[in-house]
PDB file of C-alpha atoms in Angstrom:
ATOM      1  CA  GLY A  11       0.073   0.000   0.039  1.00  0.00           C
ATOM      2  CA  ALA A  12       0.824   3.939  -0.265  1.00  0.00           C
ATOM      3  CA  GLY A  13       3.263   5.158   2.426  1.00  0.00           C
ATOM      4  CA  VAL A  14       3.327   8.681   3.783  1.00  0.00           C
ATOM      5  CA  SER A  15       3.581  11.381   1.241  1.00  0.00           C
ATOM      6  CA  GLN A  16       4.426  14.781   1.560  1.00  0.00           C
ATOM      7  CA  SER A  17       4.479  17.629  -0.788  1.00  0.00           C
ATOM      8  CA  PRO A  18       6.237  19.690  -1.714  1.00  0.00           C
ATOM      9  CA  SER A  19       9.716  17.821  -1.856  1.00  0.00           C
ATOM     10  CA  ASN A  20      11.451  20.998  -2.195  1.00  0.00           C
ATOM     11  CA  LYS A  21      10.400  24.212  -1.377  1.00  0.00           C
ATOM     12  CA  VAL A  22      12.469  27.789  -2.010  1.00  0.00           C
ATOM     13  CA  THR A  23      11.063  30.784  -0.339  1.00  0.00           C
ATOM     14  CA  GLU A  24      12.187  34.229   0.714  1.00  0.00           C
ATOM     15  CA  LYS A  25      12.640  35.260   4.402  1.00  0.00           C
ATOM     16  CA  GLY A  26       9.482  36.771   5.797  1.00  0.00           C
ATOM     17  CA  LYS A  27       7.215  34.781   3.453  1.00  0.00           C
ATOM     18  CA  ASP A  28       4.566  31.968   4.903  1.00  0.00           C
ATOM     19  CA  VAL A  29       4.971  28.330   3.767  1.00  0.00           C
ATOM     20  CA  GLU A  30       2.648  25.501   4.135  1.00  0.00           C
ATOM     21  CA  LEU A  31       3.967  21.696   4.060  1.00  0.00           C
ATOM     22  CA  ARG A  32       1.590  18.922   3.226  1.00  0.00           C
ATOM     23  CA  CYS A  33       1.824  15.240   4.904  1.00  0.00           C
ATOM     24  CA  ASP A  34      -0.600  12.281   3.763  1.00  0.00           C
ATOM     25  CA  PRO A  35      -0.197   9.653   6.206  1.00  0.00           C
ATOM     26  CA  ILE A  36      -0.990   5.960   5.700  1.00  0.00           C
ATOM     27  CA  SER A  37      -4.639   5.177   5.487  1.00  0.00           C
ATOM     28  CA  GLY A  38      -5.980   4.158   8.805  1.00  0.00           C
ATOM     29  CA  HIS A  39      -3.246   5.565  10.579  1.00  0.00           C
ATOM     30  CA  THR A  40      -4.884   7.874  13.384  1.00  0.00           C
ATOM     31  CA  ALA A  41      -1.492   9.047  14.897  1.00  0.00           C
ATOM     32  CA  LEU A  42       0.808  11.698  13.069  1.00  0.00           C
ATOM     33  CA  TYR A  43       4.007  13.305  14.095  1.00  0.00           C
ATOM     34  CA  TRP A  44       6.217  16.161  12.661  1.00  0.00           C
ATOM     35  CA  TYR A  45       9.781  16.186  12.757  1.00  0.00           C
ATOM     36  CA  ARG A  46      12.529  18.575  11.525  1.00  0.00           C
ATOM     37  CA  GLN A  47      15.698  17.588  10.883  1.00  0.00           C
ATOM     38  CA  SER A  48      18.388  20.194  10.516  1.00  0.00           C
ATOM     39  CA  LEU A  49      22.449  20.319  10.333  1.00  0.00           C
ATOM     40  CA  GLY A  50      22.772  21.601  13.764  1.00  0.00           C
ATOM     41  CA  GLN A  51      20.038  20.149  15.465  1.00  0.00           C
ATOM     42  CA  GLY A  52      19.809  16.539  14.187  1.00  0.00           C
ATOM     43  CA  LEU A  53      16.184  15.109  14.303  1.00  0.00           C
ATOM     44  CA  GLU A  54      13.704  16.896  16.715  1.00  0.00           C
ATOM     45  CA  PHE A  55      10.267  16.317  17.365  1.00  0.00           C
ATOM     46  CA  LEU A  56       7.806  19.226  16.680  1.00  0.00           C
ATOM     47  CA  ILE A  57       4.155  18.029  17.223  1.00  0.00           C
ATOM     48  CA  TYR A  58       1.862  15.012  17.471  1.00  0.00           C
ATOM     49  CA  PHE A  59      -1.970  14.543  16.555  1.00  0.00           C
ATOM     50  CA  GLN A  60      -3.982  11.763  17.677  1.00  0.00           C
ATOM     51  CA  GLY A  61      -6.965  12.108  15.372  1.00  0.00           C
ATOM     52  CA  ASN A  62      -7.354  15.895  14.907  1.00  0.00           C
ATOM     53  CA  SER A  63      -6.173  16.907  18.225  1.00  0.00           C
ATOM     54  CA  ALA A  64      -2.735  17.667  19.049  1.00  0.00           C
ATOM     55  CA  PRO A  65      -1.806  16.374  22.812  1.00  0.00           C
ATOM     56  CA  ASP A  66       1.518  17.413  22.586  1.00  0.00           C
ATOM     57  CA  LYS A  67       2.883  20.230  20.783  1.00  0.00           C
ATOM     58  CA  SER A  68       6.061  20.832  22.785  1.00  0.00           C
ATOM     59  CA  GLY A  69       8.165  20.527  20.116  1.00  0.00           C
ATOM     60  CA  LEU A  70       7.094  23.904  17.883  1.00  0.00           C
ATOM     61  CA  PRO A  71      10.426  26.224  18.269  1.00  0.00           C
ATOM     62  CA  SER A  72       8.034  29.205  18.194  1.00  0.00           C
ATOM     63  CA  ASP A  73       4.380  30.910  17.951  1.00  0.00           C
ATOM     64  CA  ARG A  74       5.419  31.089  14.066  1.00  0.00           C
ATOM     65  CA  PHE A  75       4.701  27.316  13.618  1.00  0.00           C
ATOM     66  CA  SER A  76       1.297  25.890  13.692  1.00  0.00           C
ATOM     67  CA  ALA A  77      -0.076  22.597  12.462  1.00  0.00           C
ATOM     68  CA  GLU A  78      -3.533  21.436  11.714  1.00  0.00           C
ATOM     69  CA  ARG A  79      -5.206  18.157  10.949  1.00  0.00           C
ATOM     70  CA  THR A  80      -8.620  17.736   9.056  1.00  0.00           C
ATOM     71  CA  GLY A  81     -10.780  14.667   8.968  1.00  0.00           C
ATOM     72  CA  GLY A  82      -7.928  12.864  10.855  1.00  0.00           C
ATOM     73  CA  SER A  83      -6.050  12.622   7.759  1.00  0.00           C
ATOM     74  CA  VAL A  84      -4.165  15.104   6.117  1.00  0.00           C
ATOM     75  CA  SER A  85      -1.862  17.401   8.030  1.00  0.00           C
ATOM     76  CA  THR A  86      -0.457  20.861   7.217  1.00  0.00           C
ATOM     77  CA  LEU A  87       2.413  22.329   8.824  1.00  0.00           C
ATOM     78  CA  THR A  88       2.455  26.428   8.400  1.00  0.00           C
ATOM     79  CA  ILE A  89       5.693  28.449   9.196  1.00  0.00           C
ATOM     80  CA  GLN A  90       4.792  32.182   9.200  1.00  0.00           C
ATOM     81  CA  ARG A  91       7.330  34.677   8.700  1.00  0.00           C
ATOM     82  CA  THR A  92      10.057  32.517   7.832  1.00  0.00           C
ATOM     83  CA  GLN A  93      13.598  32.917   8.654  1.00  0.00           C
ATOM     84  CA  GLN A  94      16.821  31.415   7.458  1.00  0.00           C
ATOM     85  CA  GLU A  95      17.097  29.104  10.466  1.00  0.00           C
ATOM     86  CA  ASP A  96      14.093  27.460   9.516  1.00  0.00           C
ATOM     87  CA  SER A  97      15.684  26.074   6.743  1.00  0.00           C
ATOM     88  CA  ALA A  98      15.469  22.173   7.561  1.00  0.00           C
ATOM     89  CA  VAL A  99      14.116  18.815   5.951  1.00  0.00           C
ATOM     90  CA  TYR A 100      10.482  18.372   7.391  1.00  0.00           C
ATOM     91  CA  LEU A 101       9.613  15.132   8.154  1.00  0.00           C
ATOM     92  CA  CYS A 102       6.079  13.657   8.644  1.00  0.00           C
ATOM     93  CA  ALA A 103       5.107  10.109  10.098  1.00  0.00           C
ATOM     94  CA  SER A 104       2.247   8.126  10.896  1.00  0.00           C
ATOM     95  CA  SER A 105       1.875   5.376  13.287  1.00  0.00           C
ATOM     96  CA  PRO A 106      -1.570   2.490  13.324  1.00  0.00           C
ATOM     97  CA  PRO A 107      -4.365   2.664  16.104  1.00  0.00           C
ATOM     98  CA  GLY A 108      -4.117   0.681  19.020  1.00  0.00           C
ATOM     99  CA  LEU A 109      -1.691   0.087  21.888  1.00  0.00           C
ATOM    100  CA  ALA A 110       0.288  -2.853  22.287  1.00  0.00           C
ATOM    101  CA  GLY A 111      -0.374  -4.272  25.746  1.00  0.00           C
ATOM    102  CA  GLY A 112      -1.113  -0.455  26.833  1.00  0.00           C
ATOM    103  CA  ARG A 113       2.283   0.663  26.161  1.00  0.00           C
ATOM    104  CA  LEU A 114       1.555   4.036  23.910  1.00  0.00           C
ATOM    105  CA  SER A 115       5.533   4.123  22.887  1.00  0.00           C
ATOM    106  CA  THR A 116       5.555   0.772  21.103  1.00  0.00           C
ATOM    107  CA  ASP A 117       3.668   1.987  18.048  1.00  0.00           C
ATOM    108  CA  THR A 118       5.980   1.943  14.841  1.00  0.00           C
ATOM    109  CA  GLN A 119       6.111   5.417  13.233  1.00  0.00           C
ATOM    110  CA  TYR A 120       6.262   5.405   9.427  1.00  0.00           C
ATOM    111  CA  PHE A 121       8.383   8.348   7.870  1.00  0.00           C
ATOM    112  CA  GLY A 122       7.562   9.991   4.551  1.00  0.00           C
ATOM    113  CA  PRO A 123      10.227  11.123   2.150  1.00  0.00           C
ATOM    114  CA  GLY A 124      10.268  14.589   3.787  1.00  0.00           C
ATOM    115  CA  THR A 125      10.076  18.403   2.420  1.00  0.00           C
ATOM    116  CA  ARG A 126      13.582  20.273   2.133  1.00  0.00           C
ATOM    117  CA  LEU A 127      12.679  23.761   2.859  1.00  0.00           C
ATOM    118  CA  THR A 128      15.246  26.668   2.072  1.00  0.00           C
ATOM    119  CA  VAL A 129      14.753  30.186   3.361  1.00  0.00           C
ATOM    120  CA  LEU A 130      17.130  32.537   1.605  1.00  0.00           C
TER     121      LEU A 130
ATOM    122  CA  ALA B  10      13.010  12.488  30.449  1.00  0.00           C
ATOM    123  CA  GLN B  11      14.894  10.331  27.610  1.00  0.00           C
ATOM    124  CA  SER B  12      18.125  10.772  25.512  1.00  0.00           C
ATOM    125  CA  VAL B  13      20.033   9.048  23.848  1.00  0.00           C
ATOM    126  CA  THR B  14      23.513   9.065  22.643  1.00  0.00           C
ATOM    127  CA  GLN B  15      25.216   7.513  19.903  1.00  0.00           C
ATOM    128  CA  LEU B  16      28.903   7.293  20.162  1.00  0.00           C
ATOM    129  CA  ASP B  17      30.338   7.415  17.012  1.00  0.00           C
ATOM    130  CA  SER B  18      29.566   9.770  14.202  1.00  0.00           C
ATOM    131  CA  HIS B  19      31.105   8.257  11.523  1.00  0.00           C
ATOM    132  CA  VAL B  20      32.032   4.542  11.413  1.00  0.00           C
ATOM    133  CA  SER B  21      34.120   2.933   8.369  1.00  0.00           C
ATOM    134  CA  VAL B  22      34.449  -0.445   7.375  1.00  0.00           C
ATOM    135  CA  SER B  23      35.345  -2.748   4.448  1.00  0.00           C
ATOM    136  CA  GLU B  24      33.091  -4.588   3.003  1.00  0.00           C
ATOM    137  CA  GLY B  25      32.466  -8.135   4.427  1.00  0.00           C
ATOM    138  CA  THR B  26      33.703  -7.113   7.603  1.00  0.00           C
ATOM    139  CA  PRO B  27      31.358  -7.019  10.819  1.00  0.00           C
ATOM    140  CA  VAL B  28      29.504  -3.824  11.621  1.00  0.00           C
ATOM    141  CA  LEU B  29      29.273  -2.267  15.231  1.00  0.00           C
ATOM    142  CA  LEU B  30      27.244   0.840  15.826  1.00  0.00           C
ATOM    143  CA  ARG B  31      26.894   2.091  19.301  1.00  0.00           C
ATOM    144  CA  CYS B  32      23.950   3.868  21.464  1.00  0.00           C
ATOM    145  CA  ASN B  33      23.367   4.349  25.021  1.00  0.00           C
ATOM    146  CA  TYR B  34      20.185   5.656  26.123  1.00  0.00           C
ATOM    147  CA  SER B  35      18.807   7.215  29.158  1.00  0.00           C
ATOM    148  CA  SER B  36      15.113   6.996  30.254  1.00  0.00           C
ATOM    149  CA  SER B  37      12.672   7.420  33.512  1.00  0.00           C
ATOM    150  CA  TYR B  38      10.466   4.630  32.321  1.00  0.00           C
ATOM    151  CA  SER B  39      10.755   1.127  30.256  1.00  0.00           C
ATOM    152  CA  PRO B  40      12.163   2.332  27.158  1.00  0.00           C
ATOM    153  CA  SER B  41      11.149   1.159  23.408  1.00  0.00           C
ATOM    154  CA  LEU B  42      14.152   1.538  21.183  1.00  0.00           C
ATOM    155  CA  PHE B  43      14.334   1.834  17.615  1.00  0.00           C
ATOM    156  CA  TRP B  44      17.007   1.607  14.589  1.00  0.00           C
ATOM    157  CA  TYR B  45      16.221   3.642  11.937  1.00  0.00           C
ATOM    158  CA  VAL B  46      18.513   3.939   8.506  1.00  0.00           C
ATOM    159  CA  GLN B  47      18.545   7.157   6.150  1.00  0.00           C
ATOM    160  CA  HIS B  48      19.754   6.268   2.661  1.00  0.00           C
ATOM    161  CA  PRO B  49      20.917   9.544   0.939  1.00  0.00           C
ATOM    162  CA  ASN B  50      17.800  11.484  -0.032  1.00  0.00           C
ATOM    163  CA  LYS B  51      15.613   9.132   1.036  1.00  0.00           C
ATOM    164  CA  GLY B  52      13.212   8.726   4.026  1.00  0.00           C
ATOM    165  CA  LEU B  53      13.645   7.026   7.137  1.00  0.00           C
ATOM    166  CA  GLN B  54      13.217   3.394   7.313  1.00  0.00           C
ATOM    167  CA  LEU B  55      12.633   1.212  10.132  1.00  0.00           C
ATOM    168  CA  LEU B  56      15.316  -1.546  10.681  1.00  0.00           C
ATOM    169  CA  LEU B  57      14.108  -2.994  14.249  1.00  0.00           C
ATOM    170  CA  LYS B  58      12.599  -2.203  17.313  1.00  0.00           C
ATOM    171  CA  TYR B  59      12.872  -3.586  20.887  1.00  0.00           C
ATOM    172  CA  THR B  60       9.745  -3.710  22.882  1.00  0.00           C
ATOM    173  CA  SER B  61      10.500  -5.817  26.072  1.00  0.00           C
ATOM    174  CA  ALA B  62       9.631  -8.884  24.393  1.00  0.00           C
ATOM    175  CA  ALA B  63      13.210 -10.043  23.856  1.00  0.00           C
ATOM    176  CA  THR B  64      16.539  -8.690  24.517  1.00  0.00           C
ATOM    177  CA  LEU B  65      18.049  -9.580  21.259  1.00  0.00           C
ATOM    178  CA  VAL B  66      16.368  -8.322  18.455  1.00  0.00           C
ATOM    179  CA  LYS B  67      16.354  -9.175  14.517  1.00  0.00           C
ATOM    180  CA  GLY B  68      15.744  -6.623  11.844  1.00  0.00           C
ATOM    181  CA  ILE B  69      16.222  -6.491   8.195  1.00  0.00           C
ATOM    182  CA  ASN B  70      19.114  -6.981   5.960  1.00  0.00           C
ATOM    183  CA  GLY B  71      20.457  -8.799   8.342  1.00  0.00           C
ATOM    184  CA  PHE B  72      20.900  -6.363  11.233  1.00  0.00           C
ATOM    185  CA  GLU B  73      20.409  -6.919  15.152  1.00  0.00           C
ATOM    186  CA  ALA B  74      20.733  -5.141  18.186  1.00  0.00           C
ATOM    187  CA  GLU B  75      21.023  -6.219  21.612  1.00  0.00           C
ATOM    188  CA  PHE B  76      18.823  -4.624  24.501  1.00  0.00           C
ATOM    189  CA  LYS B  77      21.465  -4.525  27.599  1.00  0.00           C
ATOM    190  CA  LYS B  78      20.056  -2.878  30.736  1.00  0.00           C
ATOM    191  CA  SER B  79      22.526  -3.025  32.897  1.00  0.00           C
ATOM    192  CA  GLU B  80      24.894  -1.205  30.335  1.00  0.00           C
ATOM    193  CA  THR B  81      21.515   1.033  29.009  1.00  0.00           C
ATOM    194  CA  SER B  82      22.948   0.235  25.582  1.00  0.00           C
ATOM    195  CA  PHE B  83      21.416  -1.020  22.204  1.00  0.00           C
ATOM    196  CA  HIS B  84      24.203  -1.409  19.886  1.00  0.00           C
ATOM    197  CA  LEU B  85      23.455  -2.477  16.361  1.00  0.00           C
ATOM    198  CA  THR B  86      25.480  -5.004  14.774  1.00  0.00           C
ATOM    199  CA  LYS B  87      25.715  -6.811  11.298  1.00  0.00           C
ATOM    200  CA  PRO B  88      28.378 -10.039  10.512  1.00  0.00           C
ATOM    201  CA  SER B  89      29.352  -8.774   7.319  1.00  0.00           C
ATOM    202  CA  ALA B  90      29.120  -5.218   5.734  1.00  0.00           C
ATOM    203  CA  HIS B  91      27.310  -4.931   2.250  1.00  0.00           C
ATOM    204  CA  MET B  92      28.192  -1.891   0.221  1.00  0.00           C
ATOM    205  CA  SER B  93      24.569  -0.790   0.160  1.00  0.00           C
ATOM    206  CA  ASP B  94      24.684  -0.605   3.871  1.00  0.00           C
ATOM    207  CA  ALA B  95      26.525   2.496   3.676  1.00  0.00           C
ATOM    208  CA  ALA B  96      23.795   4.975   5.057  1.00  0.00           C
ATOM    209  CA  GLU B  97      22.957   7.337   8.203  1.00  0.00           C
ATOM    210  CA  TYR B  98      21.967   5.264  11.187  1.00  0.00           C
ATOM    211  CA  PHE B  99      19.839   6.778  14.037  1.00  0.00           C
ATOM    212  CA  CYS B 100      19.023   5.342  17.511  1.00  0.00           C
ATOM    213  CA  VAL B 101      16.139   6.135  18.911  1.00  0.00           C
ATOM    214  CA  VAL B 102      13.988   6.122  22.135  1.00  0.00           C
ATOM    215  CA  SER B 103      10.399   6.251  23.094  1.00  0.00           C
ATOM    216  CA  ALA B 104       9.457   6.241  26.525  1.00  0.00           C
ATOM    217  CA  GLY B 105       6.369   7.701  28.349  1.00  0.00           C
ATOM    218  CA  ARG B 106       5.509   9.656  25.453  1.00  0.00           C
ATOM    219  CA  ARG B 107       4.487   9.294  21.736  1.00  0.00           C
ATOM    220  CA  ALA B 108       7.330  11.586  20.497  1.00  0.00           C
ATOM    221  CA  LEU B 109      10.558   9.607  19.356  1.00  0.00           C
ATOM    222  CA  THR B 110      13.957  11.307  20.822  1.00  0.00           C
ATOM    223  CA  PHE B 111      16.707  10.261  18.021  1.00  0.00           C
ATOM    224  CA  GLY B 112      20.337  10.287  18.394  1.00  0.00           C
ATOM    225  CA  SER B 113      22.521  12.491  16.541  1.00  0.00           C
ATOM    226  CA  GLY B 114      23.220   9.918  13.793  1.00  0.00           C
ATOM    227  CA  THR B 115      26.181   7.274  12.792  1.00  0.00           C
ATOM    228  CA  ARG B 116      27.287   7.896   8.973  1.00  0.00           C
ATOM    229  CA  LEU B 117      28.251   4.026   8.056  1.00  0.00           C
ATOM    230  CA  GLN B 118      30.691   3.956   5.328  1.00  0.00           C
ATOM    231  CA  VAL B 119      31.576   0.654   3.515  1.00  0.00           C
ATOM    232  CA  GLN B 120      34.829   0.633   1.462  1.00  0.00           C
ATOM    233  CA  PRO B 121      35.235  -1.909  -1.051  1.00  0.00           C
TER     234      PRO B 121
END
Protein backbone atom coordinates (compact mmCIF):
# COMPACT_ATOMS: atom_id res chain seq x y z
CA GLY A 1 0.00 0.00 0.00
CA ALA A 2 0.93 3.64 -0.26
CA GLY A 3 3.29 5.06 2.32
CA VAL A 4 3.36 8.49 3.91
CA SER A 5 3.56 11.20 1.29
CA GLN A 6 4.65 14.79 1.66
CA SER A 7 4.43 17.80 -0.62
CA PRO A 8 6.17 19.68 -1.93
CA SER A 9 9.41 17.71 -1.95
CA ASN A 10 11.39 20.93 -2.16
CA LYS A 11 10.42 24.48 -1.27
CA VAL A 12 12.52 27.59 -1.69
CA THR A 13 11.14 30.77 -0.20
CA GLU A 14 12.23 34.24 0.73
CA LYS A 15 12.71 35.33 4.30
CA GLY A 16 9.49 36.72 5.73
CA LYS A 17 7.14 34.68 3.52
CA ASP A 18 4.68 32.09 4.86
CA VAL A 19 4.91 28.46 3.76
CA GLU A 20 2.61 25.45 4.05
CA LEU A 21 3.86 21.89 4.08
CA ARG A 22 1.51 18.99 3.56
CA CYS A 23 1.50 15.44 4.86
CA ASP A 24 -0.72 12.54 3.77
CA PRO A 25 -0.42 9.71 6.30
CA ILE A 26 -0.91 6.04 5.62
CA SER A 27 -4.61 5.30 5.32
CA GLY A 28 -6.07 4.24 8.66
CA HIS A 29 -3.23 5.63 10.74
CA THR A 30 -4.68 7.71 13.55
CA ALA A 31 -1.46 9.22 14.89
CA LEU A 32 0.57 11.74 12.91
CA TYR A 33 3.87 13.39 13.81
CA TRP A 34 5.99 16.22 12.49
CA TYR A 35 9.76 16.30 12.93
CA ARG A 36 12.48 18.61 11.66
CA GLN A 37 15.92 17.53 10.52
CA SER A 38 18.56 20.22 10.35
CA LEU A 39 22.36 20.22 10.25
CA GLY A 40 22.87 21.88 13.58
CA GLN A 41 20.06 20.28 15.56
CA GLY A 42 19.66 16.78 14.17
CA LEU A 43 16.17 15.28 14.21
CA GLU A 44 13.72 17.09 16.48
CA PHE A 45 10.10 16.40 17.33
CA LEU A 46 7.69 19.24 16.57
CA ILE A 47 4.09 18.12 17.15
CA TYR A 48 1.93 15.03 17.48
CA PHE A 49 -1.71 14.52 16.45
CA GLN A 50 -4.09 11.86 17.64
CA GLY A 51 -7.01 12.16 15.29
CA ASN A 52 -7.54 15.88 14.77
CA SER A 53 -6.32 16.98 18.17
CA ALA A 54 -2.73 17.76 19.14
CA PRO A 55 -2.00 16.52 22.66
CA ASP A 56 1.71 17.30 22.34
CA LYS A 57 2.89 20.53 20.73
CA SER A 58 5.94 20.81 22.91
CA GLY A 59 8.43 20.76 20.06
CA LEU A 60 7.13 23.72 18.08
CA PRO A 61 10.04 26.19 18.21
CA SER A 62 8.03 29.42 18.15
CA ASP A 63 4.55 30.81 17.65
CA ARG A 64 5.38 31.23 13.96
CA PHE A 65 4.88 27.47 13.65
CA SER A 66 1.42 25.93 13.64
CA ALA A 67 -0.15 22.75 12.38
CA GLU A 68 -3.58 21.37 11.84
CA ARG A 69 -5.10 18.10 10.85
CA THR A 70 -8.52 17.67 9.31
CA GLY A 71 -10.69 14.62 8.90
CA GLY A 72 -8.18 12.57 10.85
CA SER A 73 -6.06 12.41 7.74
CA VAL A 74 -4.11 15.16 5.97
CA SER A 75 -2.02 17.54 8.04
CA THR A 76 -0.58 20.93 7.18
CA LEU A 77 2.40 22.50 8.90
CA THR A 78 2.47 26.28 8.47
CA ILE A 79 5.47 28.47 9.10
CA GLN A 80 4.76 32.19 9.14
CA ARG A 81 7.31 34.90 8.46
CA THR A 82 10.00 32.36 7.65
CA GLN A 83 13.54 32.91 8.89
CA GLN A 84 16.78 31.46 7.56
CA GLU A 85 17.09 29.23 10.61
CA ASP A 86 13.86 27.52 9.54
CA SER A 87 15.76 25.92 6.65
CA ALA A 88 15.62 22.17 7.23
CA VAL A 89 14.00 18.97 6.07
CA TYR A 90 10.54 18.61 7.58
CA LEU A 91 9.53 15.00 8.11
CA CYS A 92 6.09 13.60 8.71
CA ALA A 93 5.37 10.19 10.22
CA SER A 94 2.24 8.22 11.02
CA SER A 95 1.46 5.23 13.17
CA PRO A 96 -1.48 2.87 13.34
CA PRO A 97 -4.18 2.82 16.01
CA GLY A 98 -4.16 0.44 18.93
CA LEU A 99 -1.83 -0.02 21.84
CA ALA A 100 0.54 -2.88 22.45
CA GLY A 101 -0.33 -3.99 25.96
CA GLY A 102 -1.25 -0.43 26.81
CA ARG A 103 2.25 0.88 26.09
CA LEU A 104 1.90 3.91 23.87
CA SER A 105 5.54 4.03 23.00
CA THR A 106 5.67 0.76 21.10
CA ASP A 107 3.83 1.99 18.01
CA THR A 108 6.12 2.04 15.01
CA GLN A 109 6.26 5.34 13.16
CA TYR A 110 6.43 5.28 9.37
CA PHE A 111 8.15 8.25 7.82
CA GLY A 112 7.54 10.16 4.63
CA PRO A 113 10.35 11.35 2.32
CA GLY A 114 10.32 14.86 3.76
CA THR A 115 10.06 18.40 2.46
CA ARG A 116 13.33 20.27 2.07
CA LEU A 117 12.71 23.91 2.96
CA THR A 118 15.25 26.54 2.01
CA VAL A 119 14.75 30.09 3.23
CA LEU A 120 16.85 32.62 1.34
CA ALA B 1 13.07 12.44 30.48
CA GLN B 2 14.70 10.42 27.76
CA SER B 3 17.83 10.79 25.70
CA VAL B 4 20.02 8.75 23.43
CA THR B 5 23.71 9.01 22.66
CA GLN B 6 25.32 7.58 19.56
CA LEU B 7 28.95 7.21 20.43
CA ASP B 8 30.39 7.47 16.91
CA SER B 9 29.48 10.09 14.33
CA HIS B 10 31.29 8.15 11.57
CA VAL B 11 32.16 4.48 11.20
CA SER B 12 34.11 3.07 8.27
CA VAL B 13 34.37 -0.67 7.57
CA SER B 14 35.47 -2.82 4.67
CA GLU B 15 32.93 -4.82 2.73
CA GLY B 16 32.48 -8.25 4.28
CA THR B 17 33.66 -7.21 7.76
CA PRO B 18 31.44 -6.82 10.85
CA VAL B 19 29.55 -3.63 11.66
CA LEU B 20 29.10 -2.22 15.17
CA LEU B 21 27.19 1.02 15.73
CA ARG B 22 27.02 2.01 19.37
CA CYS B 23 24.09 3.54 21.22
CA ASN B 24 23.44 4.35 24.87
CA TYR B 25 20.12 5.57 26.18
CA SER B 26 18.70 7.23 29.24
CA SER B 27 15.08 6.90 30.25
CA SER B 28 12.90 7.38 33.32
CA TYR B 29 10.51 4.75 32.04
CA SER B 30 10.90 1.33 30.56
CA PRO B 31 11.86 2.33 27.02
CA SER B 32 11.09 1.21 23.54
CA LEU B 33 14.17 1.44 21.35
CA PHE B 34 14.49 1.59 17.60
CA TRP B 35 17.12 1.77 14.91
CA TYR B 36 16.23 3.67 11.75
CA VAL B 37 18.33 3.96 8.59
CA GLN B 38 18.38 6.88 6.16
CA HIS B 39 19.91 6.42 2.74
CA PRO B 40 20.94 9.56 0.83
CA ASN B 41 17.90 11.56 -0.25
CA LYS B 42 15.58 8.88 1.05
CA GLY B 43 13.17 8.71 3.96
CA LEU B 44 13.77 7.05 7.30
CA GLN B 45 13.27 3.30 7.30
CA LEU B 46 12.78 1.17 10.39
CA LEU B 47 15.50 -1.46 10.80
CA LEU B 48 14.34 -3.00 14.06
CA LYS B 49 12.69 -2.24 17.38
CA TYR B 50 12.89 -3.45 20.97
CA THR B 51 9.70 -3.53 23.01
CA SER B 52 10.64 -5.82 25.93
CA ALA B 53 9.63 -9.09 24.30
CA ALA B 54 13.22 -10.28 23.75
CA THR B 55 16.55 -8.63 24.42
CA LEU B 56 18.10 -9.72 21.11
CA VAL B 57 16.18 -8.17 18.27
CA LYS B 58 16.58 -9.15 14.64
CA GLY B 59 15.82 -6.64 11.93
CA ILE B 60 15.90 -6.33 8.19
CA ASN B 61 18.95 -6.78 5.97
CA GLY B 62 20.80 -8.94 8.50
CA PHE B 63 21.01 -6.31 11.24
CA GLU B 64 20.39 -7.07 14.88
CA ALA B 65 20.63 -5.27 18.20
CA GLU B 66 20.87 -6.36 21.80
CA PHE B 67 19.16 -4.52 24.64
CA LYS B 68 21.39 -4.49 27.73
CA LYS B 69 19.62 -2.85 30.64
CA SER B 70 22.62 -3.01 32.96
CA GLU B 71 24.69 -1.08 30.42
CA THR B 72 21.79 1.05 29.11
CA SER B 73 22.96 0.13 25.64
CA PHE B 74 21.32 -0.90 22.38
CA HIS B 75 24.18 -1.45 19.94
CA LEU B 76 23.48 -2.34 16.31
CA THR B 77 25.48 -5.08 14.64
CA LYS B 78 25.77 -6.94 11.36
CA PRO B 79 28.17 -9.83 10.75
CA SER B 80 29.18 -8.82 7.23
CA ALA B 81 28.86 -5.35 5.70
CA HIS B 82 27.59 -4.82 2.20
CA MET B 83 28.15 -1.78 0.03
CA SER B 84 24.43 -1.07 0.12
CA ASP B 85 24.62 -0.64 3.92
CA ALA B 86 26.32 2.74 3.50
CA ALA B 87 23.87 5.21 5.04
CA GLU B 88 23.13 7.17 8.18
CA TYR B 89 21.81 5.22 11.15
CA PHE B 90 19.76 6.65 13.99
CA CYS B 91 19.21 5.14 17.41
CA VAL B 92 15.84 6.22 18.77
CA VAL B 93 14.12 5.99 22.15
CA SER B 94 10.50 6.34 23.12
CA ALA B 95 9.41 6.16 26.74
CA GLY B 96 6.30 7.50 28.34
CA ARG B 97 5.38 9.72 25.44
CA ARG B 98 4.52 9.28 21.79
CA ALA B 99 7.29 11.46 20.37
CA LEU B 100 10.53 9.79 19.39
CA THR B 101 13.87 11.09 20.60
CA PHE B 102 16.61 10.60 18.03
CA GLY B 103 20.33 10.22 18.50
CA SER B 104 22.64 12.41 16.48
CA GLY B 105 23.23 9.69 13.90
CA THR B 106 26.15 7.56 12.77
CA ARG B 107 27.29 7.71 9.19
CA LEU B 108 28.41 4.27 8.02
CA GLN B 109 30.93 4.08 5.17
CA VAL B 110 31.61 0.74 3.51
CA GLN B 111 34.88 0.48 1.63
CA PRO B 112 35.24 -1.98 -1.26
